[in-house]
Coordinates of C-alpha atoms in Angstrom, one line a residue:
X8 CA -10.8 -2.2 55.8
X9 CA -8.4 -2.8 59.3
X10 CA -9.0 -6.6 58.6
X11 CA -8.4 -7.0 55.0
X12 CA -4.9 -4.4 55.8
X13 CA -4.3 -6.5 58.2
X14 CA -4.3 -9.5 56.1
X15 CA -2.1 -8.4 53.7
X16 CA 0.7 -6.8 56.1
X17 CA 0.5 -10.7 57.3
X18 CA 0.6 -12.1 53.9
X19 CA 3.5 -10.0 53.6
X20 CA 5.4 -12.1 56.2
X21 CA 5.0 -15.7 53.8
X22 CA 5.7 -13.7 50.6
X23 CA 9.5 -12.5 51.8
X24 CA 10.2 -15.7 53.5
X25 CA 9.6 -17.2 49.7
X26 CA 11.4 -14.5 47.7
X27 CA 14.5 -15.1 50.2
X28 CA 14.4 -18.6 50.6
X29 CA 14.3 -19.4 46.9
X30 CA 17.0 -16.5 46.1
X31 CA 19.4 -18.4 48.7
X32 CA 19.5 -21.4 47.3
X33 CA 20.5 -20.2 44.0
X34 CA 22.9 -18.6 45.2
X35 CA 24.6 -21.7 46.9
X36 CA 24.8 -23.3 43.7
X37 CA 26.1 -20.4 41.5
X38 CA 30.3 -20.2 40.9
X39 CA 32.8 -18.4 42.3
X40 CA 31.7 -17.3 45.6
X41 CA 33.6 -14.7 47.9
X42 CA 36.2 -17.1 49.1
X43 CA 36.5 -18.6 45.5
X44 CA 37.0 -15.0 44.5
X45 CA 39.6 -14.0 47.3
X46 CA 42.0 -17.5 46.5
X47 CA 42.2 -16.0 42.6
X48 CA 42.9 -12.4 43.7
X49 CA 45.3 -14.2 46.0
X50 CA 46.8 -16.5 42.9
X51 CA 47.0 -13.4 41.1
X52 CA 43.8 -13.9 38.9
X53 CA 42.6 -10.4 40.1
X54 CA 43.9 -7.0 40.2
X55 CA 44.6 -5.6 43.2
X56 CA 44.8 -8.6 45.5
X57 CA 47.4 -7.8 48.0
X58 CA 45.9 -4.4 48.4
X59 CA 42.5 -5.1 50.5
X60 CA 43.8 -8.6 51.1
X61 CA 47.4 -8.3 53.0
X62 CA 46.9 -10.1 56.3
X63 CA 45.7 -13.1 54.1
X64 CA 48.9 -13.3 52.2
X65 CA 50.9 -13.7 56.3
X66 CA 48.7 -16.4 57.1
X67 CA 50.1 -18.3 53.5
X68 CA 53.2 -17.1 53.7
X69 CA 53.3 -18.5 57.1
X70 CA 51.5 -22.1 56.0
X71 CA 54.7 -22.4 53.6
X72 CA 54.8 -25.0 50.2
X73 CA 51.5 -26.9 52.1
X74 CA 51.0 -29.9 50.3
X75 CA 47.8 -30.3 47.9
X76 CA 44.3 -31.0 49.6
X77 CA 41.1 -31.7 48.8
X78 CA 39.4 -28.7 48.7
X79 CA 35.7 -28.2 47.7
X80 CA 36.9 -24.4 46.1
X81 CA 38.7 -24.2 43.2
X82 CA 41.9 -23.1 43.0
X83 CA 42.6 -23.9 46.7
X84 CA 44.9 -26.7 46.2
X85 CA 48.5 -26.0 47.8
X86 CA 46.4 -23.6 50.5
X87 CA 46.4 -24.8 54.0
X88 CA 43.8 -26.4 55.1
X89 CA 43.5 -23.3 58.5
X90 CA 43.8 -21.0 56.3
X91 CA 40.9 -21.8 54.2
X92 CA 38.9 -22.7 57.7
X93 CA 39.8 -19.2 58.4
X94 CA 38.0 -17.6 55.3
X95 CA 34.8 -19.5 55.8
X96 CA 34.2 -18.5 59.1
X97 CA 35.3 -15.0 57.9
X98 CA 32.4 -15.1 55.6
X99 CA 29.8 -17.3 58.0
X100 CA 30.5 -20.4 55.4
X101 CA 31.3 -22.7 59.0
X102 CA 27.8 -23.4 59.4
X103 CA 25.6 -25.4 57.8
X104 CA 23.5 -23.9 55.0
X105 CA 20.2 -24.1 56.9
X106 CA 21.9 -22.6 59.9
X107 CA 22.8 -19.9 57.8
X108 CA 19.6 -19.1 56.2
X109 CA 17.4 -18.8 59.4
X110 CA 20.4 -16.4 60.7
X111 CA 19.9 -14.4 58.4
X112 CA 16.0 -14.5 57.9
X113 CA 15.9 -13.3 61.7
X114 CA 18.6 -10.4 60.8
X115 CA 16.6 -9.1 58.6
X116 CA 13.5 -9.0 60.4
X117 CA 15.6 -6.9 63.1
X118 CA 16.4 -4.7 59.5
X119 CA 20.7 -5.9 61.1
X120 CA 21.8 -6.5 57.0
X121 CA 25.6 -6.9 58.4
X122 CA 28.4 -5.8 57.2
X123 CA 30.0 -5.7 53.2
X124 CA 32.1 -8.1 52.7
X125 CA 34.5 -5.9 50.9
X126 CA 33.7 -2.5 52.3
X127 CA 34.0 -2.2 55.7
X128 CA 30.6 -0.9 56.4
X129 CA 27.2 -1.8 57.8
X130 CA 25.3 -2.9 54.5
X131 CA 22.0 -0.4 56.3
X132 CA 24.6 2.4 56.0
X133 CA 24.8 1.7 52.3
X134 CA 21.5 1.5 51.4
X135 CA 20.7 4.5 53.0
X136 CA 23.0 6.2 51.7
X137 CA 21.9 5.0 47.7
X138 CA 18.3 5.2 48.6
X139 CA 17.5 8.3 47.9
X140 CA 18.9 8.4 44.5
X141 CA 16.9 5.3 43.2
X142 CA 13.6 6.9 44.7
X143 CA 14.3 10.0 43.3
X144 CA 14.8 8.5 39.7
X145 CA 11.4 6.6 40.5
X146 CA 9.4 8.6 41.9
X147 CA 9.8 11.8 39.7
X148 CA 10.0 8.8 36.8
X149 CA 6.6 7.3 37.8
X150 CA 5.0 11.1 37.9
X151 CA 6.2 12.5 35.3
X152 CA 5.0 9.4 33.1
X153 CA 1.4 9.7 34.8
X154 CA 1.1 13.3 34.5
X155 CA 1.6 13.9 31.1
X156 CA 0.4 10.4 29.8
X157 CA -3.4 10.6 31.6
X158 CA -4.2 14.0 30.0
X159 CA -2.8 12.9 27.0
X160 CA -4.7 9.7 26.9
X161 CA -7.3 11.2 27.5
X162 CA -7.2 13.8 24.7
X163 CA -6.5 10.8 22.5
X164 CA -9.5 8.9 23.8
X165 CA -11.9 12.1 22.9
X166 CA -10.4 12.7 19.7
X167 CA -9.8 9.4 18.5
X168 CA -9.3 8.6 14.8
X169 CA -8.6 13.1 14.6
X170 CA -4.9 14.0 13.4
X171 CA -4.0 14.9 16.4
X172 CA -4.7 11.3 17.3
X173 CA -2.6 9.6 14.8
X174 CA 0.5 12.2 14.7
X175 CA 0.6 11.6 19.1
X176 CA 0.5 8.0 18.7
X177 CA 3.6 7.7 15.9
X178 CA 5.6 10.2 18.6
X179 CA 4.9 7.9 21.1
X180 CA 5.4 4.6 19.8
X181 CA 8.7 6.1 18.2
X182 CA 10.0 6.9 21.8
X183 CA 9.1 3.6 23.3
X184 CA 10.7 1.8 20.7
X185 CA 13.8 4.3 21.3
X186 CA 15.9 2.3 24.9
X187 CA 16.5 4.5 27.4
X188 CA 19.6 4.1 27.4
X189 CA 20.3 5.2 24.2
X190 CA 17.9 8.4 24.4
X191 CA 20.4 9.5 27.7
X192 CA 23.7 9.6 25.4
X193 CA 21.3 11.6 22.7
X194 CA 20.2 14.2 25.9
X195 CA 24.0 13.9 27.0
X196 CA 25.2 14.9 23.8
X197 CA 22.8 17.6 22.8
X198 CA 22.1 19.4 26.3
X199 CA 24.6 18.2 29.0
X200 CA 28.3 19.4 26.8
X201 CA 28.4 16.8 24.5
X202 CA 28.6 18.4 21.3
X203 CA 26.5 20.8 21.3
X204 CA 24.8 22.9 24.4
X205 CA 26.3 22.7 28.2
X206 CA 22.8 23.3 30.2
X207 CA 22.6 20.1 32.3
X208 CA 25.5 18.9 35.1
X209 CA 26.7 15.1 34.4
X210 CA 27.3 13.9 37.7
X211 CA 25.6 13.6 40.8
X212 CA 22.1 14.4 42.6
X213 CA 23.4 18.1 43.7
X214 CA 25.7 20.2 43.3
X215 CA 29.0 20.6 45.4
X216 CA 28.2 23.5 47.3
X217 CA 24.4 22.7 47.6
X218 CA 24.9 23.0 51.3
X219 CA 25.9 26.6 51.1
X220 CA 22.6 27.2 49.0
X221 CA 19.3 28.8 49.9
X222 CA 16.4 26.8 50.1
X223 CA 15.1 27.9 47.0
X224 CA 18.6 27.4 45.2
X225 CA 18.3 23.9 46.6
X226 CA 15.6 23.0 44.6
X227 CA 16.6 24.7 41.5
X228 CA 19.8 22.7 42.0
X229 CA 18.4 19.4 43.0
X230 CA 15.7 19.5 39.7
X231 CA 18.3 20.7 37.8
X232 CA 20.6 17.2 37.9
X233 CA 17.3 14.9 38.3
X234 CA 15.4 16.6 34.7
X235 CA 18.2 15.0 32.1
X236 CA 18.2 10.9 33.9
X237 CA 14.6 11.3 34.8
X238 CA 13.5 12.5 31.3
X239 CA 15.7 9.4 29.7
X240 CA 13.6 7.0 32.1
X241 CA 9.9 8.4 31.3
X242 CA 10.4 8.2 27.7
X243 CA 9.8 4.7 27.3
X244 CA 6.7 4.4 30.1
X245 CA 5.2 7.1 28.1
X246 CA 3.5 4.9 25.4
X247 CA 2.3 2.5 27.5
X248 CA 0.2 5.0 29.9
X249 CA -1.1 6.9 27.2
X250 CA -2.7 3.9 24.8
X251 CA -3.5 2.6 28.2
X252 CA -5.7 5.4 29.2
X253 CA -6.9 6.2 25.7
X254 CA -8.0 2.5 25.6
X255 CA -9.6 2.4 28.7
X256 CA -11.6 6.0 28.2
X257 CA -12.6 5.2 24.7
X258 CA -14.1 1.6 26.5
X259 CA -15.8 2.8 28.8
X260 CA -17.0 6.0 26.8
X261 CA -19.0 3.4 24.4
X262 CA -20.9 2.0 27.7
X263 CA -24.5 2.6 27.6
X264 CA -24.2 4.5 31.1
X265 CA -22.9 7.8 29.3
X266 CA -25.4 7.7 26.5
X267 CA -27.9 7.7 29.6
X268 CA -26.1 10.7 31.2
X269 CA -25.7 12.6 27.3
X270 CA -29.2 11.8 27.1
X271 CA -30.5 13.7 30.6
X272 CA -28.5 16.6 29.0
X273 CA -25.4 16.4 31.1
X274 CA -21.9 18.6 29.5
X275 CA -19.5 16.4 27.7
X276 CA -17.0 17.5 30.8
X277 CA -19.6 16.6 33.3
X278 CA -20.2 13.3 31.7
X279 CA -16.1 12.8 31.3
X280 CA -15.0 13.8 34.6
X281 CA -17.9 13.0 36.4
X282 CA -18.6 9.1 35.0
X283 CA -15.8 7.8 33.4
X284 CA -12.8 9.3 34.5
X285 CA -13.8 7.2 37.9
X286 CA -14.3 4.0 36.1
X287 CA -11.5 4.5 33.3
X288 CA -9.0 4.7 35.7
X289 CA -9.1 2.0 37.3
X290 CA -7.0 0.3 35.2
X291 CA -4.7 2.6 34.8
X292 CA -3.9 2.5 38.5
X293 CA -3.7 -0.6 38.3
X294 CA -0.4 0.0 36.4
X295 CA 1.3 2.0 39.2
X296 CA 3.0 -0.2 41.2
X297 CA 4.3 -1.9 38.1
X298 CA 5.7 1.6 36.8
X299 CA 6.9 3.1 39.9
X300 CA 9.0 -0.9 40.5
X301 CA 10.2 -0.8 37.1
X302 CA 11.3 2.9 37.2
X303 CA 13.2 2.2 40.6
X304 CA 14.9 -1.1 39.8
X305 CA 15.0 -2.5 35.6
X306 CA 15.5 0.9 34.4
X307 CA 17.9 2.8 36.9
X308 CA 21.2 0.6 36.3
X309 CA 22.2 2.2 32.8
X310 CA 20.5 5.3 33.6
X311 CA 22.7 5.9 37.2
X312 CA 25.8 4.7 35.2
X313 CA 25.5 6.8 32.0
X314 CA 24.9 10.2 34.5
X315 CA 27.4 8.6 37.4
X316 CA 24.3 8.8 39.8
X317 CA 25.3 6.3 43.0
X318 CA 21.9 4.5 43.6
X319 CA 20.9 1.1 44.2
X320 CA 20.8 -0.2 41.0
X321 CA 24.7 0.8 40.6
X322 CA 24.8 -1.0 44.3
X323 CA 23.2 -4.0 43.3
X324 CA 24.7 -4.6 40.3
X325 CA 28.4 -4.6 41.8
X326 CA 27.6 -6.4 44.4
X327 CA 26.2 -9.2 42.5
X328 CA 29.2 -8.9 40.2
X329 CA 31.7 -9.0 43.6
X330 CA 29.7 -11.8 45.2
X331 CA 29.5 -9.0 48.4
X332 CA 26.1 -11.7 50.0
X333 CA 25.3 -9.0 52.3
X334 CA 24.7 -6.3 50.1
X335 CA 23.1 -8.4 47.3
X336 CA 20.3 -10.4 50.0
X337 CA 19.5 -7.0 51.9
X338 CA 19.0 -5.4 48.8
X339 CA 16.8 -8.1 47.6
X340 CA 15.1 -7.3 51.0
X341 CA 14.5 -3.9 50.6
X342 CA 13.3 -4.0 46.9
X343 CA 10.4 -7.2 47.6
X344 CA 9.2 -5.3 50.7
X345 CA 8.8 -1.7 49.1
X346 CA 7.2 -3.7 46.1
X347 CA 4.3 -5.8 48.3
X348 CA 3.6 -2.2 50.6
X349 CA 3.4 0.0 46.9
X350 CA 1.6 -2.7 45.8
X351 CA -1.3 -2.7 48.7
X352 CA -1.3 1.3 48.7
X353 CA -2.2 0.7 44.6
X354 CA -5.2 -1.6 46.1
X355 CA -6.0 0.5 49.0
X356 CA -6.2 3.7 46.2
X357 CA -8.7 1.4 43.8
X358 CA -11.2 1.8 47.0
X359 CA -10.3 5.5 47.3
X360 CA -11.7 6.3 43.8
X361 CA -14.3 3.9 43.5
X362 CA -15.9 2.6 47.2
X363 CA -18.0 0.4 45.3
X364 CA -14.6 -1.7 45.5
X365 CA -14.6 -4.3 48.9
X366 CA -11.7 -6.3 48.6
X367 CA -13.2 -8.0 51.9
X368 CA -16.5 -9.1 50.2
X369 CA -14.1 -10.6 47.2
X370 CA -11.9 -12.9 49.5
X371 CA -15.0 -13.9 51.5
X372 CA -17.0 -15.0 48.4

C-alpha cells in the first residue's frame, strides 16, 4: 500500500509538469497579452486607463512624439522603444520563454504564485481567500448529490419497472435536462425576494455580523446562504448518480452470487447490504472525483456569479479575461493538484470497501 501511494504521489510530479508545460505554451501564442492590454488602455481602448496606470502615462509623456518602431505588440508604434523595455521586464517578458517557464515551474513547487498583475497582492493571498467558497460549493454539492442519489438508486434498483420507478426517473431526467444556471434564477425568484417569498440572502457565504454570532448561529447562518447555490448545482448531478446506482444494483442483483445467498435463506436486506451494496458501488465511487471536480470548477462560475459568491471560479474567469498570468497559472496549479490527490483518495477508498482490490498486483502483472 506505502509503495503503490508512493508511486502515485511521484507520478504526480510528471503529471503537473505536463498540464503546465502544455498550458504555457498556449498561452504564448494567444492575443492581447498584459502589455498588449496596458498600450490600448493607454491609447484609450480601455476604460479606466489612467487610473491604475498613471506613472506609465510620465514615462510617455516624457518619451515625447517618439518616432514609429518596430514593435512585436500591437498598437505600440509611436511608443518608445524604453518604455516598452520597461513593461516587459515589469511583467518578466525580458527573458526568454524557456527561462521563464522553469522560473516559474520552481515557484510553484515552493507554492511562491507571485504577485497579480493588476492587484497588488500575493496571487496565495487570493486563492486563499476564494478557496473556501469553491470547496464549500463542492463539497456540500458532491454530498448532497451522493446522499440522496445512492438511496434513491437504490430504491429504483429494487423496485424497478414499479411506478415509483418510472415517475422518479421522469423527475430526474427533467432536472438534468433543466442548466443550472437557469434552475438558480427560478430558486432566486421564487425563495430568495424575487417575486414571490424572501427566505434566502443573495449575497455572500455569511452574513455581515456572523462574527458577533454564537456558534450555533454560525451555522445556521453559514447553511443558510450555501442551501439556495448548492441546491442549483446538485440538481443536475442528480440523474446521473441515481441511474448510475440503479444500474449498477440491478447488475449485480441478476449475478448468480445472490441467488446463492436467497437460496441459503439469507433476508433481502442481508443479501442487499451485505453482497451487493459492496460490489455495486464500486462504480459509483468511481464517479466521485469526477463529481466533486466538476462541482468545484465547470459548474461554480455561473453559480458564484448569479448569488455574487467570490470563489475561484469568479477568480479564474477574470483573470483569464484580464490576461492577470499569475493568477490564471497558479490557479491552474491548484485545480490539477487537488484533482490527481481526490483522485488517488477515490482509488485508495475502492480498497477500503472491497480489499479484494490490489492496485500493486495490477501494475505488476
Amino acid at each position: 500500500m506505502a509503495a503503490y501511494i508512493l508511486r502515485r504521489l511521484l507520478l504526480m510530479i510528471p503529471t503537473i509538469f505536463g498540464i503546465m508545460a502544455i498550458s504555457f505554451a498556449i498561452v504564448q501564442f494567444a492575443p492581447g497579452g498584459p502589455v498588449e492590454r496596458i498600450i490600448a488602455q493607454l491609447q484609450g481602448h480601455d476604460v479606466g486607463a489612467t487610473a491604475r496606470f498613471s506613472s506609465v502615462q510620465d514615462s510617455m509623456s516624457q518619451a515625447g512624439n517618439a518616432a514609429a518602431v518596430n514593435s512585436k505588440y500591437r498598437g505600440a508604434q509611436g511608443l518608445d522603444p524604453e518604455f516598452i523595455a520597461e513593461l516587459e521586464q515589469q511583467f518578466g517578458f525580458d527573458k526568454p520563454v524557456h527561462e521563464r517557464f522553469f522560473k516559474m515551474i520552481g515557484d510553484y513547487a515552493r507554492f511562491d504564485f507571485g504577485e497579480s498583475y493588476y492587484r497588488d497582492v500575493a496571487v496565495i493571498d487570493l486563492i486563499k481567500e476564494k478557496l473556501p467558497v469553491s470547496i464549500t460549493l463542492g463539497l456540500w454539492t458532491t454530498l448532497l448529490t451522493y446522499l440522496i442519489s445512492i438511496p434513491l438508486g437504490i430504491a429504483k434498483a429494487r423496485r424497478d419497472g414499479s411506478a415509483f420507478d418510472i415517475w422518479t426517473s421522469g423527475v430526474i431526467i427533467v432536472g438534468y435536462a433543466i442548466p443550472g444556471f437557469l434552475f438558480a434564477v427560478a430558486l432566486i425568484v421564487f425563495f430568495a425576494g424575487g417575486s414571490y417569498f424572501d427566505w434566502f440572502p443573495l449575497r455572500g457565504l455569511v452574513s455581515e455580523n456572523w462574527q458577533q454570532m454564537s456558534l450555533m448561529g454560525r451555522i445556521g447562518d453559514y447553511l443558510w446562504h450555501i442551501f439556495l447555490p448548492v441546491l442549483a448545482l446538485s440538481i443536475g448531478g442528480f440523474a446521473t448518480t441515481s441511474l448510475l446506482t440503479k444500474n449498477a444494483f440491478l447488475d449485480e442483483i441478476r449475478k448468480q452470487y445472490v441467488t446463492t445467498a436467497r437460496a441459503k435463506g439469507l433476508g433481502e436486506k442481508q443479501v442487499l447490504y451485505g453482497h451487493v451494496f459492496r460490489n455495486a458501488m464500486l462504480i459509483v465511487i468511481a464517479g466521485f472525483p469526477g463529481a466533486f471536480i466538476g462541482a468545484f470548477f465547470t459548474g461554480s462560475l455561473l453559480i458564484e456569479t448569479i448569488f455574487s459568491l467570490d470563489g475561484l471560479g469568479l477568480l479564474s474567469y477574470e483573470s483569464i479575461i484580464n490576461r492577470d498570468y499569475p493568477v490564471v497559472f497558479a490557479s491552474l496549479y491548484i485545480f490539477g493538484l487537488i484533482g490527481l490527490v481526490v483522485t488517488l483518495i477515490s482509488d485508495l477508498t475502492y480498497m477500503w470497501i472491497d480489499p479484494r482490490i490490489d492496485f500493486n498486483a495490477r501494475e505488476a502483472g
